[in-house]
Structure formats: C-alpha cells, structure tokens
Amino acid sequence: MKQPGAYPKRGKGFARAATLVQSRVRSASEGRGFAETRLLTHWAEIVGADTAKCATPVNVTYGKGGMGATLTLLTTGAMAPMLDMQREEIREKVNACYGYRAISRVRITQTAPTGFAEGRVAFSPAPKVKPAPDAQVLAKAAAVSRDVASDDLRTALEALATNVLSKHKS
C-alpha cells in the first residue's frame, strides 16, 4: 500500500549534464556543418595547444560534388601566415578525428564568414610578466606596515606599498 505523500519514481535519478545538453549541442554544431561535435569540444587536444591558442574552428562547408569539405578557421591577422604553413598538419589531425578524409581543404580567415558580429576574435593574450621589486622597495614596504598587529592586514599593506612604490612615474 502506498503511503500518503509518496510520489512515484519517474526516472533513474540524477542525469549527467552532458547527456542533458547533448542534443542541443549537436543540433547547434550541425547547423555550422560540424557533424563531429568532438572537433569543437576537444579542439585543443586534436590540433595541439599552440594551434588552439591562435585559431578556432568556425564552420565546415560541403561542396556540391561531395568530394570533401572545407574547414574554416578563425585567427588574428598576425597568426594567419603561421597557420597557413600548418594547413596540411591541421587537415591530417582533423581527419584523424573524423576517422576518414572528411576535410579536403582548410581555409583561414580573420573574420567569421557569417558577419562581423560573430567574427570578433577572443584569443587570450600572453600574460604580462611583472618584474620583481628590488630590495630597497621591499624594505620600505615592510617599514610602512611594521606597526600593524594583524598578520593579514600587515601582509595586505605590504603588498599595497610594494605596488605603489614600484610604479614607474611617467
């Protein structure tokens, strides 16, 4: 006999997030010509980290004859010649992902083929290297925060004083 307030179990419980969005990701990627979504989701693993930093796949177009597709890559202007030299390697790696010779050409563009709104390049720049402060600046920063009782506040004040004292005056 059922207990009052007990609800029937409707499923197997929790589902992985990947299975919940898999159909939507597949339909969105197929709209761009990507029959193999792994090309988008594992791009850095397929072509390598260095290539993935400077290029991203935009779409795959199929010709009328069906003799292979064209993969369009989006990159910045300075990296286009570097990618141009790696076209064959990229094509071979992508075809290895598909498992057959699906891609016959690799096209490199600096804007997305659908318009300027989607063509904004969002590649991350190299991190800035901050020079280490000299010993004189560190000594002055320690002198500024010497009388503070709280360790956390003293550390924060030392970091602030170091940043202020090491700024170059323009």
JSON list of C-alpha atoms in Angstrom, two decimals:
[
{"chain": "A", "resi": 1, "resn": "MET", "atom": "CA", "xyz": [0.00, 0.00, 0.00]},
{"chain": "A", "resi": 2, "resn": "LYS", "atom": "CA", "xyz": [1.25, 3.46, -0.88]},
{"chain": "A", "resi": 3, "resn": "GLN", "atom": "CA", "xyz": [2.00, 5.86, 1.86]},
{"chain": "A", "resi": 4, "resn": "PRO", "atom": "CA", "xyz": [0.30, 9.23, 1.65]},
{"chain": "A", "resi": 5, "resn": "GLY", "atom": "CA", "xyz": [2.59, 11.87, 0.20]},
{"chain": "A", "resi": 6, "resn": "ALA", "atom": "CA", "xyz": [4.84, 9.35, -1.57]},
{"chain": "A", "resi": 7, "resn": "TYR", "atom": "CA", "xyz": [5.48, 10.16, -5.20]},
{"chain": "A", "resi": 8, "resn": "PRO", "atom": "CA", "xyz": [6.18, 7.56, -7.87]},
{"chain": "A", "resi": 9, "resn": "LYS", "atom": "CA", "xyz": [9.75, 7.47, -9.14]},
{"chain": "A", "resi": 10, "resn": "ARG", "atom": "CA", "xyz": [9.85, 8.98, -12.62]},
{"chain": "A", "resi": 11, "resn": "GLY", "atom": "CA", "xyz": [13.38, 8.30, -13.70]},
{"chain": "A", "resi": 12, "resn": "LYS", "atom": "CA", "xyz": [16.67, 6.84, -12.72]},
{"chain": "A", "resi": 13, "resn": "GLY", "atom": "CA", "xyz": [17.58, 9.74, -10.51]},
{"chain": "A", "resi": 14, "resn": "PHE", "atom": "CA", "xyz": [20.24, 12.26, -11.43]},
{"chain": "A", "resi": 15, "resn": "ALA", "atom": "CA", "xyz": [21.45, 12.58, -15.01]},
{"chain": "A", "resi": 16, "resn": "ARG", "atom": "CA", "xyz": [24.81, 13.86, -16.21]},
{"chain": "A", "resi": 17, "resn": "ALA", "atom": "CA", "xyz": [24.76, 17.41, -17.54]},
{"chain": "A", "resi": 18, "resn": "ALA", "atom": "CA", "xyz": [26.43, 16.24, -20.75]},
{"chain": "A", "resi": 19, "resn": "THR", "atom": "CA", "xyz": [23.52, 13.95, -21.58]},
{"chain": "A", "resi": 20, "resn": "LEU", "atom": "CA", "xyz": [21.00, 16.71, -20.91]},
{"chain": "A", "resi": 21, "resn": "VAL", "atom": "CA", "xyz": [22.54, 19.17, -23.38]},
{"chain": "A", "resi": 22, "resn": "GLN", "atom": "CA", "xyz": [23.93, 16.68, -25.91]},
{"chain": "A", "resi": 23, "resn": "SER", "atom": "CA", "xyz": [21.05, 17.00, -28.37]},
{"chain": "A", "resi": 24, "resn": "ARG", "atom": "CA", "xyz": [21.12, 20.80, -28.28]},
{"chain": "A", "resi": 25, "resn": "VAL", "atom": "CA", "xyz": [24.88, 20.96, -28.76]},
{"chain": "A", "resi": 26, "resn": "ARG", "atom": "CA", "xyz": [24.64, 18.51, -31.64]},
{"chain": "A", "resi": 27, "resn": "SER", "atom": "CA", "xyz": [21.89, 20.49, -33.41]},
{"chain": "A", "resi": 28, "resn": "ALA", "atom": "CA", "xyz": [23.77, 23.78, -32.96]},
{"chain": "A", "resi": 29, "resn": "SER", "atom": "CA", "xyz": [27.04, 22.33, -34.24]},
{"chain": "A", "resi": 30, "resn": "GLU", "atom": "CA", "xyz": [25.36, 20.58, -37.16]},
{"chain": "A", "resi": 31, "resn": "GLY", "atom": "CA", "xyz": [23.94, 23.97, -38.16]},
{"chain": "A", "resi": 32, "resn": "ARG", "atom": "CA", "xyz": [27.55, 25.07, -38.68]},
{"chain": "A", "resi": 33, "resn": "GLY", "atom": "CA", "xyz": [28.43, 21.91, -40.56]},
{"chain": "A", "resi": 34, "resn": "PHE", "atom": "CA", "xyz": [30.18, 20.10, -37.70]},
{"chain": "A", "resi": 35, "resn": "ALA", "atom": "CA", "xyz": [28.93, 16.53, -37.94]},
{"chain": "A", "resi": 36, "resn": "GLU", "atom": "CA", "xyz": [31.51, 15.54, -35.33]},
{"chain": "A", "resi": 37, "resn": "THR", "atom": "CA", "xyz": [31.00, 17.70, -32.21]},
{"chain": "A", "resi": 38, "resn": "ARG", "atom": "CA", "xyz": [34.24, 16.36, -30.77]},
{"chain": "A", "resi": 39, "resn": "LEU", "atom": "CA", "xyz": [36.05, 18.68, -33.20]},
{"chain": "A", "resi": 40, "resn": "LEU", "atom": "CA", "xyz": [34.61, 21.66, -31.30]},
{"chain": "A", "resi": 41, "resn": "THR", "atom": "CA", "xyz": [34.73, 20.32, -27.77]},
{"chain": "A", "resi": 42, "resn": "HIS", "atom": "CA", "xyz": [38.23, 18.84, -27.95]},
{"chain": "A", "resi": 43, "resn": "TRP", "atom": "CA", "xyz": [39.83, 21.29, -30.38]},
{"chain": "A", "resi": 44, "resn": "ALA", "atom": "CA", "xyz": [42.97, 21.83, -28.27]},
{"chain": "A", "resi": 45, "resn": "GLU", "atom": "CA", "xyz": [43.54, 18.08, -27.94]},
{"chain": "A", "resi": 46, "resn": "ILE", "atom": "CA", "xyz": [43.10, 17.48, -31.68]},
{"chain": "A", "resi": 47, "resn": "VAL", "atom": "CA", "xyz": [45.35, 20.20, -33.12]},
{"chain": "A", "resi": 48, "resn": "GLY", "atom": "CA", "xyz": [47.58, 20.92, -30.13]},
{"chain": "A", "resi": 49, "resn": "ALA", "atom": "CA", "xyz": [47.63, 23.67, -27.53]},
{"chain": "A", "resi": 50, "resn": "ASP", "atom": "CA", "xyz": [49.76, 26.09, -29.58]},
{"chain": "A", "resi": 51, "resn": "THR", "atom": "CA", "xyz": [47.46, 25.98, -32.60]},
{"chain": "A", "resi": 52, "resn": "ALA", "atom": "CA", "xyz": [44.33, 26.12, -30.44]},
{"chain": "A", "resi": 53, "resn": "LYS", "atom": "CA", "xyz": [45.56, 29.33, -28.78]},
{"chain": "A", "resi": 54, "resn": "CYS", "atom": "CA", "xyz": [45.65, 31.18, -32.08]},
{"chain": "A", "resi": 55, "resn": "ALA", "atom": "CA", "xyz": [42.84, 29.56, -34.11]},
{"chain": "A", "resi": 56, "resn": "THR", "atom": "CA", "xyz": [39.31, 28.33, -33.59]},
{"chain": "A", "resi": 57, "resn": "PRO", "atom": "CA", "xyz": [37.08, 26.37, -35.99]},
{"chain": "A", "resi": 58, "resn": "VAL", "atom": "CA", "xyz": [34.20, 28.42, -37.38]},
{"chain": "A", "resi": 59, "resn": "ASN", "atom": "CA", "xyz": [32.36, 26.09, -39.76]},
{"chain": "A", "resi": 60, "resn": "VAL", "atom": "CA", "xyz": [32.58, 23.21, -42.17]},
{"chain": "A", "resi": 61, "resn": "THR", "atom": "CA", "xyz": [31.12, 23.62, -45.66]},
{"chain": "A", "resi": 62, "resn": "TYR", "atom": "CA", "xyz": [30.48, 20.82, -48.08]},
{"chain": "A", "resi": 63, "resn": "GLY", "atom": "CA", "xyz": [30.87, 21.28, -51.83]},
{"chain": "A", "resi": 64, "resn": "LYS", "atom": "CA", "xyz": [28.27, 20.31, -54.41]},
{"chain": "A", "resi": 65, "resn": "GLY", "atom": "CA", "xyz": [30.30, 17.37, -55.66]},
{"chain": "A", "resi": 66, "resn": "GLY", "atom": "CA", "xyz": [30.68, 15.92, -52.18]},
{"chain": "A", "resi": 67, "resn": "MET", "atom": "CA", "xyz": [34.41, 15.41, -52.63]},
{"chain": "A", "resi": 68, "resn": "GLY", "atom": "CA", "xyz": [35.45, 16.60, -49.20]},
{"chain": "A", "resi": 69, "resn": "ALA", "atom": "CA", "xyz": [34.62, 19.56, -47.04]},
{"chain": "A", "resi": 70, "resn": "THR", "atom": "CA", "xyz": [36.29, 22.87, -46.26]},
{"chain": "A", "resi": 71, "resn": "LEU", "atom": "CA", "xyz": [37.12, 23.66, -42.63]},
{"chain": "A", "resi": 72, "resn": "THR", "atom": "CA", "xyz": [37.18, 27.39, -41.91]},
{"chain": "A", "resi": 73, "resn": "LEU", "atom": "CA", "xyz": [39.46, 28.58, -39.10]},
{"chain": "A", "resi": 74, "resn": "LEU", "atom": "CA", "xyz": [39.25, 32.00, -37.45]},
{"chain": "A", "resi": 75, "resn": "THR", "atom": "CA", "xyz": [42.51, 33.63, -36.41]},
{"chain": "A", "resi": 76, "resn": "THR", "atom": "CA", "xyz": [44.13, 37.00, -35.90]},
{"chain": "A", "resi": 77, "resn": "GLY", "atom": "CA", "xyz": [45.99, 38.74, -38.71]},
{"chain": "A", "resi": 78, "resn": "ALA", "atom": "CA", "xyz": [49.44, 38.14, -37.31]},
{"chain": "A", "resi": 79, "resn": "MET", "atom": "CA", "xyz": [48.90, 34.40, -36.91]},
{"chain": "A", "resi": 80, "resn": "ALA", "atom": "CA", "xyz": [47.42, 33.76, -40.37]},
{"chain": "A", "resi": 81, "resn": "PRO", "atom": "CA", "xyz": [50.81, 33.12, -42.09]},
{"chain": "A", "resi": 82, "resn": "MET", "atom": "CA", "xyz": [51.83, 30.74, -39.30]},
{"chain": "A", "resi": 83, "resn": "LEU", "atom": "CA", "xyz": [48.60, 28.76, -39.69]},
{"chain": "A", "resi": 84, "resn": "ASP", "atom": "CA", "xyz": [48.97, 28.81, -43.45]},
{"chain": "A", "resi": 85, "resn": "MET", "atom": "CA", "xyz": [52.21, 26.85, -43.10]},
{"chain": "A", "resi": 86, "resn": "GLN", "atom": "CA", "xyz": [50.45, 24.31, -40.85]},
{"chain": "A", "resi": 87, "resn": "ARG", "atom": "CA", "xyz": [47.43, 23.69, -43.11]},
{"chain": "A", "resi": 88, "resn": "GLU", "atom": "CA", "xyz": [48.32, 20.13, -44.06]},
{"chain": "A", "resi": 89, "resn": "GLU", "atom": "CA", "xyz": [49.10, 19.14, -40.46]},
{"chain": "A", "resi": 90, "resn": "ILE", "atom": "CA", "xyz": [45.81, 20.61, -39.26]},
{"chain": "A", "resi": 91, "resn": "ARG", "atom": "CA", "xyz": [43.90, 18.83, -42.05]},
{"chain": "A", "resi": 92, "resn": "GLU", "atom": "CA", "xyz": [45.51, 15.48, -41.18]},
{"chain": "A", "resi": 93, "resn": "LYS", "atom": "CA", "xyz": [44.78, 15.86, -37.46]},
{"chain": "A", "resi": 94, "resn": "VAL", "atom": "CA", "xyz": [41.15, 16.84, -38.09]},
{"chain": "A", "resi": 95, "resn": "ASN", "atom": "CA", "xyz": [40.67, 13.92, -40.50]},
{"chain": "A", "resi": 96, "resn": "ALA", "atom": "CA", "xyz": [42.10, 11.62, -37.84]},
{"chain": "A", "resi": 97, "resn": "CYS", "atom": "CA", "xyz": [39.37, 12.91, -35.51]},
{"chain": "A", "resi": 98, "resn": "TYR", "atom": "CA", "xyz": [36.68, 12.11, -38.08]},
{"chain": "A", "resi": 99, "resn": "GLY", "atom": "CA", "xyz": [38.19, 8.74, -38.88]},
{"chain": "A", "resi": 100, "resn": "TYR", "atom": "CA", "xyz": [38.20, 9.29, -42.64]},
{"chain": "A", "resi": 101, "resn": "ARG", "atom": "CA", "xyz": [39.18, 12.00, -45.15]},
{"chain": "A", "resi": 102, "resn": "ALA", "atom": "CA", "xyz": [36.25, 14.28, -44.43]},
{"chain": "A", "resi": 103, "resn": "ILE", "atom": "CA", "xyz": [38.18, 17.56, -44.77]},
{"chain": "A", "resi": 104, "resn": "SER", "atom": "CA", "xyz": [39.93, 18.23, -48.06]},
{"chain": "A", "resi": 105, "resn": "ARG", "atom": "CA", "xyz": [40.69, 21.93, -47.60]},
{"chain": "A", "resi": 106, "resn": "VAL", "atom": "CA", "xyz": [41.47, 24.26, -44.69]},
{"chain": "A", "resi": 107, "resn": "ARG", "atom": "CA", "xyz": [40.52, 27.89, -45.15]},
{"chain": "A", "resi": 108, "resn": "ILE", "atom": "CA", "xyz": [41.97, 30.55, -42.85]},
{"chain": "A", "resi": 109, "resn": "THR", "atom": "CA", "xyz": [40.01, 33.73, -42.23]},
{"chain": "A", "resi": 110, "resn": "GLN", "atom": "CA", "xyz": [40.34, 36.73, -39.97]},
{"chain": "A", "resi": 111, "resn": "THR", "atom": "CA", "xyz": [36.59, 37.30, -39.68]},
{"chain": "A", "resi": 112, "resn": "ALA", "atom": "CA", "xyz": [33.75, 34.84, -39.39]},
{"chain": "A", "resi": 113, "resn": "PRO", "atom": "CA", "xyz": [32.06, 34.11, -42.73]},
{"chain": "A", "resi": 114, "resn": "THR", "atom": "CA", "xyz": [28.65, 34.99, -41.29]},
{"chain": "A", "resi": 115, "resn": "GLY", "atom": "CA", "xyz": [29.44, 38.60, -40.39]},
{"chain": "A", "resi": 116, "resn": "PHE", "atom": "CA", "xyz": [31.42, 40.89, -38.19]},
{"chain": "A", "resi": 117, "resn": "ALA", "atom": "CA", "xyz": [29.35, 40.36, -35.05]},
{"chain": "A", "resi": 118, "resn": "GLU", "atom": "CA", "xyz": [30.50, 36.74, -34.76]},
{"chain": "A", "resi": 119, "resn": "GLY", "atom": "CA", "xyz": [33.95, 37.44, -36.14]},
{"chain": "A", "resi": 120, "resn": "ARG", "atom": "CA", "xyz": [35.35, 39.04, -33.03]},
{"chain": "A", "resi": 121, "resn": "VAL", "atom": "CA", "xyz": [38.50, 37.25, -32.09]},
{"chain": "A", "resi": 122, "resn": "ALA", "atom": "CA", "xyz": [38.63, 36.43, -28.39]},
{"chain": "A", "resi": 123, "resn": "PHE", "atom": "CA", "xyz": [42.03, 34.79, -28.13]},
{"chain": "A", "resi": 124, "resn": "SER", "atom": "CA", "xyz": [43.72, 35.39, -24.83]},
{"chain": "A", "resi": 125, "resn": "PRO", "atom": "CA", "xyz": [46.91, 37.47, -24.90]},
{"chain": "A", "resi": 126, "resn": "ALA", "atom": "CA", "xyz": [50.11, 36.29, -23.30]},
{"chain": "A", "resi": 127, "resn": "PRO", "atom": "CA", "xyz": [50.21, 37.03, -19.58]},
{"chain": "A", "resi": 128, "resn": "LYS", "atom": "CA", "xyz": [52.17, 40.10, -18.57]},
{"chain": "A", "resi": 129, "resn": "VAL", "atom": "CA", "xyz": [55.39, 39.40, -16.76]},
{"chain": "A", "resi": 130, "resn": "LYS", "atom": "CA", "xyz": [55.74, 41.62, -13.73]},
{"chain": "A", "resi": 131, "resn": "PRO", "atom": "CA", "xyz": [59.35, 42.37, -12.75]},
{"chain": "A", "resi": 132, "resn": "ALA", "atom": "CA", "xyz": [60.29, 41.53, -9.18]},
{"chain": "A", "resi": 133, "resn": "PRO", "atom": "CA", "xyz": [60.65, 44.59, -6.94]},
{"chain": "A", "resi": 134, "resn": "ASP", "atom": "CA", "xyz": [64.14, 45.43, -5.73]},
{"chain": "A", "resi": 135, "resn": "ALA", "atom": "CA", "xyz": [65.24, 45.01, -2.12]},
{"chain": "A", "resi": 136, "resn": "GLN", "atom": "CA", "xyz": [65.01, 48.73, -1.34]},
{"chain": "A", "resi": 137, "resn": "VAL", "atom": "CA", "xyz": [61.31, 48.84, -2.28]},
{"chain": "A", "resi": 138, "resn": "LEU", "atom": "CA", "xyz": [60.60, 45.72, -0.20]},
{"chain": "A", "resi": 139, "resn": "ALA", "atom": "CA", "xyz": [62.37, 47.25, 2.82]},
{"chain": "A", "resi": 140, "resn": "LYS", "atom": "CA", "xyz": [60.32, 50.46, 2.55]},
{"chain": "A", "resi": 141, "resn": "ALA", "atom": "CA", "xyz": [57.08, 48.45, 2.22]},
{"chain": "A", "resi": 142, "resn": "ALA", "atom": "CA", "xyz": [57.95, 46.42, 5.33]},
{"chain": "A", "resi": 143, "resn": "ALA", "atom": "CA", "xyz": [58.71, 49.63, 7.27]},
{"chain": "A", "resi": 144, "resn": "VAL", "atom": "CA", "xyz": [55.31, 51.08, 6.35]},
{"chain": "A", "resi": 145, "resn": "SER", "atom": "CA", "xyz": [53.39, 48.10, 7.73]},
{"chain": "A", "resi": 146, "resn": "ARG", "atom": "CA", "xyz": [55.64, 47.21, 10.66]},
{"chain": "A", "resi": 147, "resn": "ASP", "atom": "CA", "xyz": [53.35, 48.60, 13.41]},
{"chain": "A", "resi": 148, "resn": "VAL", "atom": "CA", "xyz": [50.19, 46.73, 12.29]},
{"chain": "A", "resi": 149, "resn": "ALA", "atom": "CA", "xyz": [49.13, 43.97, 14.72]},
{"chain": "A", "resi": 150, "resn": "SER", "atom": "CA", "xyz": [47.02, 41.81, 12.38]},
{"chain": "A", "resi": 151, "resn": "ASP", "atom": "CA", "xyz": [49.08, 39.48, 10.18]},
{"chain": "A", "resi": 152, "resn": "ASP", "atom": "CA", "xyz": [46.57, 39.53, 7.31]},
{"chain": "A", "resi": 153, "resn": "LEU", "atom": "CA", "xyz": [46.31, 43.32, 7.33]},
{"chain": "A", "resi": 154, "resn": "ARG", "atom": "CA", "xyz": [50.10, 43.69, 7.53]},
{"chain": "A", "resi": 155, "resn": "THR", "atom": "CA", "xyz": [50.56, 41.39, 4.52]},
{"chain": "A", "resi": 156, "resn": "ALA", "atom": "CA", "xyz": [47.95, 43.30, 2.52]},
{"chain": "A", "resi": 157, "resn": "LEU", "atom": "CA", "xyz": [49.52, 46.65, 3.39]},
{"chain": "A", "resi": 158, "resn": "GLU", "atom": "CA", "xyz": [52.97, 45.37, 2.42]},
{"chain": "A", "resi": 159, "resn": "ALA", "atom": "CA", "xyz": [51.63, 44.22, -0.97]},
{"chain": "A", "resi": 160, "resn": "LEU", "atom": "CA", "xyz": [49.92, 47.59, -1.50]},
{"chain": "A", "resi": 161, "resn": "ALA", "atom": "CA", "xyz": [53.02, 49.54, -0.52]},
{"chain": "A", "resi": 162, "resn": "THR", "atom": "CA", "xyz": [55.17, 47.37, -2.79]},
{"chain": "A", "resi": 163, "resn": "ASN", "atom": "CA", "xyz": [52.86, 48.04, -5.74]},
{"chain": "A", "resi": 164, "resn": "VAL", "atom": "CA", "xyz": [52.72, 51.77, -5.06]},
{"chain": "A", "resi": 165, "resn": "LEU", "atom": "CA", "xyz": [56.47, 52.15, -4.52]},
{"chain": "A", "resi": 166, "resn": "SER", "atom": "CA", "xyz": [57.42, 50.05, -7.56]},
{"chain": "A", "resi": 167, "resn": "LYS", "atom": "CA", "xyz": [55.23, 52.00, -10.03]},
{"chain": "A", "resi": 168, "resn": "HIS", "atom": "CA", "xyz": [57.21, 53.90, -12.62]},
{"chain": "A", "resi": 169, "resn": "LYS", "atom": "CA", "xyz": [56.39, 57.57, -12.76]},
{"chain": "A", "resi": 170, "resn": "SER", "atom": "CA", "xyz": [55.57, 58.80, -16.22]}
]
